[in-house]
């Protein structure tokens, strides 16, 4: 079983996230970076599948500036066998289709049985890269997996739907699956894992070799939403108050 | 019986600060020169190197130049060379320049720097030289073989708040090493145990500490001169509290503003964070911050005791370096170069010890001899009584420091050694005096602790046992409330300690996830019942350039 896990490096959630001077993304030097938490679950799922199947290879793949090698090494420390690093010099978030094309161009020669992604990134939150790669490479594709099960040349996936519903689907391999957070408990890297990670290969793909198409989107402006606080004290007895609350829920908040 | 991962190294440094990083690099090279080979590892509790590094900082490049003979000052990750320096006495609303800056406080030839940037830079060199740095692992216990230290146990991970194992539970690992070098920084938790168990402070002055609180301010383009340096005394601390303010110009229009407050004040109501906010009400400071935005906050204690507070440096199988050993020049406000040099001197001893396969206290004592014949001693001996003079207030301290300049450091001109008393013993019983009645947190220039903590980018796994161990919590409610009015609420710069109503009484609530790892509580608690132990590895602030 040959599995690729796509891991993104995102700003840490504890960072205050200042914006850059052109207001096109966060101010890189003022931000600390971490492994995208949903991708951590995808990595764990890949390691578990490999351990259950009993043989195979888990490859940690990431794209971005030099710093993203750190999340690849973190993946290697946790047990991934090797890494692929796609160089990208722009510090500004790129659209999912361009990213998916880059990944697809590199991954297609490797003939992976499975490509796993986290359900979305914690920064841009597009949730499209895995699906787009599946489409570009002609793989069977499913999203929001909360359970996976490999059977012969197939994978059974329990998908999370809305309102507490689930769906079991059976997909032929190779497949691209996005993993819902919380389906497993990601392991900690061990000391020996960290030492061993240094000896594992990270293949570097220069930007010129994977960025074939023009970018389809650009970010015009990033801004912090204006927070407005409105307080209304509802006077009167319980019945009038209840009627007013109902009105607010229907017309203002629109949840009913 | 829990099965633990075991790892055998030759040398283990604990804490990836300037002392350990410089020590490891120097050791690697010494071993290469003498044809030896050894596995060197560094443990770091932060999620990455530099995330817990905080200093002023003005760096004396002396140790860096010695460590990197092939590099120039321009190669070091400094912000700027000191280009302009001022020393002021502040009244409530005026600044009065000192008539001259004494040579011992002159920063000419030094560099404004961020310690976080410097440690990250040093760590990259370590990685390239095949030194293993294990981030996210805290050393929690020293492993002994009879009276010899043979390694360090790292903290368990995946323990919930009730002490039960979570699904991802991972027991701490045992790392064995021929020599363990403690470079944990200020008030290290393993260092504290080691000093206590081996009586390493016998015959020394008690260590006295200060707390540094700082913010970085992003200013409009073109308004900050990098390399600008100003220090001040007086407002807001007055004459009875040791300390002073600093304002340094960094690259990219960032002001680095901070206040150092001696942790040997008398009024239990002193709150270093609030003093720092008060500083920003001064018209001069306020004018410097006009139009800016705070981008980072942090706090760290610093060992101020000086030469006579340096513990015995070696025991069988272990050594102390950097802030863990108190290598800081309080008068020059500098310790990074001393920390690095101490790590390098330790490395020289280690290289010999490895060659002779001898790790006894006597062999490792060679490090202390080297220190005493190095410029560390020259520098620290001259200012050995600096902090002690301030037990007599600001003017007493300045007088003593002034006479010290003429008498090569003698206290009051004739005493070779002034003694000092631990800071927590100097706090006076009786009600707190409120120094902050008029302080208004406006949210633009002045911030409450919670807002500042947000800018420290601090987080901890919430579901774990709080890492601030209060050994006798009853004392907080009864004795301390009565005698000191719970100064923990004031001395902690991160709102970790909070007395909250509990029925008719009060109880102590510990907001451990706010903790910025400054260690002030462990130092300043008047009953010494707070034990700061490392939280689950990876927790704490994620500072970038403090």
PDB file of C-alpha atoms in Angstrom, chain B residues 220-352:
ATOM      1  CA  UNK B 220       4.721  53.556  11.066  1.00  0.00           C
ATOM      2  CA  UNK B 221       7.361  53.240   8.344  1.00  0.00           C
ATOM      3  CA  UNK B 222      10.428  55.399   8.797  1.00  0.00           C
ATOM      4  CA  UNK B 223       9.829  56.302  12.456  1.00  0.00           C
ATOM      5  CA  UNK B 224      12.198  53.952  14.291  1.00  0.00           C
ATOM      6  CA  UNK B 225      15.955  54.310  14.164  1.00  0.00           C
ATOM      7  CA  UNK B 226      17.364  50.808  14.435  1.00  0.00           C
ATOM      8  CA  UNK B 227      20.260  50.696  16.855  1.00  0.00           C
ATOM      9  CA  UNK B 228      18.752  53.424  19.059  1.00  0.00           C
ATOM     10  CA  UNK B 229      19.221  52.575  22.731  1.00  0.00           C
ATOM     11  CA  UNK B 230      17.793  54.301  25.791  1.00  0.00           C
ATOM     12  CA  UNK B 231      17.767  53.212  29.416  1.00  0.00           C
ATOM     13  CA  UNK B 232      16.031  54.932  32.275  1.00  0.00           C
ATOM     14  CA  UNK B 233      15.691  54.884  36.034  1.00  0.00           C
ATOM     15  CA  UNK B 234      13.223  56.573  38.316  1.00  0.00           C
ATOM     16  CA  UNK B 235       9.630  56.584  37.096  1.00  0.00           C
ATOM     17  CA  UNK B 236       7.587  54.414  37.418  1.00  0.00           C
ATOM     18  CA  UNK B 237       9.451  52.334  39.987  1.00  0.00           C
ATOM     19  CA  UNK B 238      10.679  55.197  42.160  1.00  0.00           C
ATOM     20  CA  UNK B 239      13.686  54.830  44.392  1.00  0.00           C
ATOM     21  CA  UNK B 240      12.735  51.844  46.502  1.00  0.00           C
ATOM     22  CA  UNK B 241      12.222  49.265  43.795  1.00  0.00           C
ATOM     23  CA  UNK B 242      15.268  48.097  41.857  1.00  0.00           C
ATOM     24  CA  UNK B 243      15.012  48.297  38.104  1.00  0.00           C
ATOM     25  CA  UNK B 244      14.639  50.431  35.047  1.00  0.00           C
ATOM     26  CA  UNK B 245      13.273  50.700  31.562  1.00  0.00           C
ATOM     27  CA  UNK B 246      14.783  50.055  28.153  1.00  0.00           C
ATOM     28  CA  UNK B 247      13.835  51.163  24.672  1.00  0.00           C
ATOM     29  CA  UNK B 248      15.695  49.694  21.702  1.00  0.00           C
ATOM     30  CA  UNK B 249      15.158  50.318  17.999  1.00  0.00           C
ATOM     31  CA  UNK B 250      14.910  47.135  15.944  1.00  0.00           C
ATOM     32  CA  UNK B 251      14.718  46.553  12.200  1.00  0.00           C
ATOM     33  CA  UNK B 252      11.522  47.253  10.260  1.00  0.00           C
ATOM     34  CA  UNK B 253      10.318  50.062  12.534  1.00  0.00           C
ATOM     35  CA  UNK B 254       9.833  47.941  15.612  1.00  0.00           C
ATOM     36  CA  UNK B 255      10.317  49.403  19.088  1.00  0.00           C
ATOM     37  CA  UNK B 256      11.451  47.003  21.744  1.00  0.00           C
ATOM     38  CA  UNK B 257      10.192  48.450  25.034  1.00  0.00           C
ATOM     39  CA  UNK B 258      10.606  46.828  28.410  1.00  0.00           C
ATOM     40  CA  UNK B 259      10.945  47.233  32.135  1.00  0.00           C
ATOM     41  CA  UNK B 260      13.098  45.255  34.536  1.00  0.00           C
ATOM     42  CA  UNK B 261      11.800  45.071  38.105  1.00  0.00           C
ATOM     43  CA  UNK B 262      13.893  43.651  40.941  1.00  0.00           C
ATOM     44  CA  UNK B 263      12.191  40.722  42.652  1.00  0.00           C
ATOM     45  CA  UNK B 264      13.292  41.988  46.037  1.00  0.00           C
ATOM     46  CA  UNK B 265      10.707  44.686  46.660  1.00  0.00           C
ATOM     47  CA  UNK B 266       8.949  45.161  49.960  1.00  0.00           C
ATOM     48  CA  UNK B 267       5.353  45.984  49.002  1.00  0.00           C
ATOM     49  CA  UNK B 268       3.520  42.712  48.181  1.00  0.00           C
ATOM     50  CA  UNK B 269       1.255  44.711  45.858  1.00  0.00           C
ATOM     51  CA  UNK B 270       4.005  45.401  43.310  1.00  0.00           C
ATOM     52  CA  UNK B 271       2.941  44.182  39.895  1.00  0.00           C
ATOM     53  CA  UNK B 272       5.666  44.281  37.234  1.00  0.00           C
ATOM     54  CA  UNK B 273       3.168  44.159  34.384  1.00  0.00           C
ATOM     55  CA  UNK B 274       1.301  47.146  35.822  1.00  0.00           C
ATOM     56  CA  UNK B 275       4.562  49.025  36.440  1.00  0.00           C
ATOM     57  CA  UNK B 276       5.351  48.468  32.790  1.00  0.00           C
ATOM     58  CA  UNK B 277       1.951  49.819  31.754  1.00  0.00           C
ATOM     59  CA  UNK B 278       2.591  52.827  33.994  1.00  0.00           C
ATOM     60  CA  UNK B 279       5.871  53.406  32.196  1.00  0.00           C
ATOM     61  CA  UNK B 280       3.891  53.948  29.001  1.00  0.00           C
ATOM     62  CA  UNK B 281       1.972  56.821  30.614  1.00  0.00           C
ATOM     63  CA  UNK B 282       5.196  58.846  30.699  1.00  0.00           C
ATOM     64  CA  UNK B 283       4.989  61.605  28.055  1.00  0.00           C
ATOM     65  CA  UNK B 284       8.376  60.703  26.559  1.00  0.00           C
ATOM     66  CA  UNK B 285       7.560  57.001  26.143  1.00  0.00           C
ATOM     67  CA  UNK B 286       4.048  57.811  24.963  1.00  0.00           C
ATOM     68  CA  UNK B 287       5.421  60.119  22.271  1.00  0.00           C
ATOM     69  CA  UNK B 288       7.667  57.293  21.052  1.00  0.00           C
ATOM     70  CA  UNK B 289       4.677  54.943  20.683  1.00  0.00           C
ATOM     71  CA  UNK B 290       2.368  57.397  18.928  1.00  0.00           C
ATOM     72  CA  UNK B 291       0.631  55.713  15.993  1.00  0.00           C
ATOM     73  CA  UNK B 292       2.059  52.274  16.766  1.00  0.00           C
ATOM     74  CA  UNK B 293       0.522  48.904  17.501  1.00  0.00           C
ATOM     75  CA  UNK B 294       1.648  46.294  20.009  1.00  0.00           C
ATOM     76  CA  UNK B 295       2.629  43.051  18.279  1.00  0.00           C
ATOM     77  CA  UNK B 296       4.219  40.905  20.978  1.00  0.00           C
ATOM     78  CA  UNK B 297       4.436  40.540  24.746  1.00  0.00           C
ATOM     79  CA  UNK B 298       6.594  38.466  27.014  1.00  0.00           C
ATOM     80  CA  UNK B 299       8.202  38.212  30.434  1.00  0.00           C
ATOM     81  CA  UNK B 300      11.191  36.397  31.862  1.00  0.00           C
ATOM     82  CA  UNK B 301      13.007  36.453  35.169  1.00  0.00           C
ATOM     83  CA  UNK B 302      16.731  37.069  35.234  1.00  0.00           C
ATOM     84  CA  UNK B 303      19.384  36.140  37.812  1.00  0.00           C
ATOM     85  CA  UNK B 304      20.807  39.413  39.113  1.00  0.00           C
ATOM     86  CA  UNK B 305      22.906  38.219  42.041  1.00  0.00           C
ATOM     87  CA  UNK B 306      26.200  38.256  40.179  1.00  0.00           C
ATOM     88  CA  UNK B 307      29.567  36.744  40.974  1.00  0.00           C
ATOM     89  CA  UNK B 308      28.900  35.650  44.562  1.00  0.00           C
ATOM     90  CA  UNK B 309      25.599  33.998  43.632  1.00  0.00           C
ATOM     91  CA  UNK B 310      27.114  31.613  41.111  1.00  0.00           C
ATOM     92  CA  UNK B 311      26.674  28.061  42.406  1.00  0.00           C
ATOM     93  CA  UNK B 312      29.259  25.328  42.319  1.00  0.00           C
ATOM     94  CA  UNK B 313      29.190  24.416  38.649  1.00  0.00           C
ATOM     95  CA  UNK B 314      29.861  20.680  38.453  1.00  0.00           C
ATOM     96  CA  UNK B 315      28.816  17.445  40.129  1.00  0.00           C
ATOM     97  CA  UNK B 316      29.425  13.850  39.098  1.00  0.00           C
ATOM     98  CA  UNK B 317      28.008  13.642  35.569  1.00  0.00           C
ATOM     99  CA  UNK B 318      26.474  17.118  35.336  1.00  0.00           C
ATOM    100  CA  UNK B 319      27.307  20.788  34.849  1.00  0.00           C
ATOM    101  CA  UNK B 320      25.482  24.127  35.003  1.00  0.00           C
ATOM    102  CA  UNK B 321      25.765  26.792  32.305  1.00  0.00           C
ATOM    103  CA  UNK B 322      24.155  30.101  31.301  1.00  0.00           C
ATOM    104  CA  UNK B 323      21.322  31.613  33.305  1.00  0.00           C
ATOM    105  CA  UNK B 324      20.933  28.302  35.160  1.00  0.00           C
ATOM    106  CA  UNK B 325      24.270  29.147  36.767  1.00  0.00           C
ATOM    107  CA  UNK B 326      23.528  32.866  37.090  1.00  0.00           C
ATOM    108  CA  UNK B 327      25.948  34.157  34.453  1.00  0.00           C
ATOM    109  CA  UNK B 328      24.584  37.658  34.020  1.00  0.00           C
ATOM    110  CA  UNK B 329      26.150  41.082  34.349  1.00  0.00           C
ATOM    111  CA  UNK B 330      23.466  43.149  36.050  1.00  0.00           C
ATOM    112  CA  UNK B 331      25.273  46.426  35.576  1.00  0.00           C
ATOM    113  CA  UNK B 332      25.783  45.986  31.847  1.00  0.00           C
ATOM    114  CA  UNK B 333      22.323  44.399  31.522  1.00  0.00           C
ATOM    115  CA  UNK B 334      23.867  41.616  29.528  1.00  0.00           C
ATOM    116  CA  UNK B 335      24.106  37.869  29.903  1.00  0.00           C
ATOM    117  CA  UNK B 336      23.951  36.337  26.437  1.00  0.00           C
ATOM    118  CA  UNK B 337      27.703  36.597  25.812  1.00  0.00           C
ATOM    119  CA  UNK B 338      28.429  35.184  29.282  1.00  0.00           C
ATOM    120  CA  UNK B 339      25.939  32.363  28.769  1.00  0.00           C
ATOM    121  CA  UNK B 340      27.528  31.439  25.444  1.00  0.00           C
ATOM    122  CA  UNK B 341      31.023  31.633  26.884  1.00  0.00           C
ATOM    123  CA  UNK B 342      30.050  29.420  29.840  1.00  0.00           C
ATOM    124  CA  UNK B 343      28.680  26.815  27.421  1.00  0.00           C
ATOM    125  CA  UNK B 344      31.899  26.984  25.413  1.00  0.00           C
ATOM    126  CA  UNK B 345      34.094  26.601  28.509  1.00  0.00           C
ATOM    127  CA  UNK B 346      31.984  23.636  29.608  1.00  0.00           C
ATOM    128  CA  UNK B 347      32.512  22.164  26.129  1.00  0.00           C
ATOM    129  CA  UNK B 348      36.298  22.432  26.535  1.00  0.00           C
ATOM    130  CA  UNK B 349      36.117  20.451  29.765  1.00  0.00           C
ATOM    131  CA  UNK B 350      33.724  17.921  28.231  1.00  0.00           C
ATOM    132  CA  UNK B 351      36.058  17.320  25.322  1.00  0.00           C
ATOM    133  CA  UNK B 352      38.859  16.409  27.752  1.00  0.00           C
TER     134      UNK B 352
END
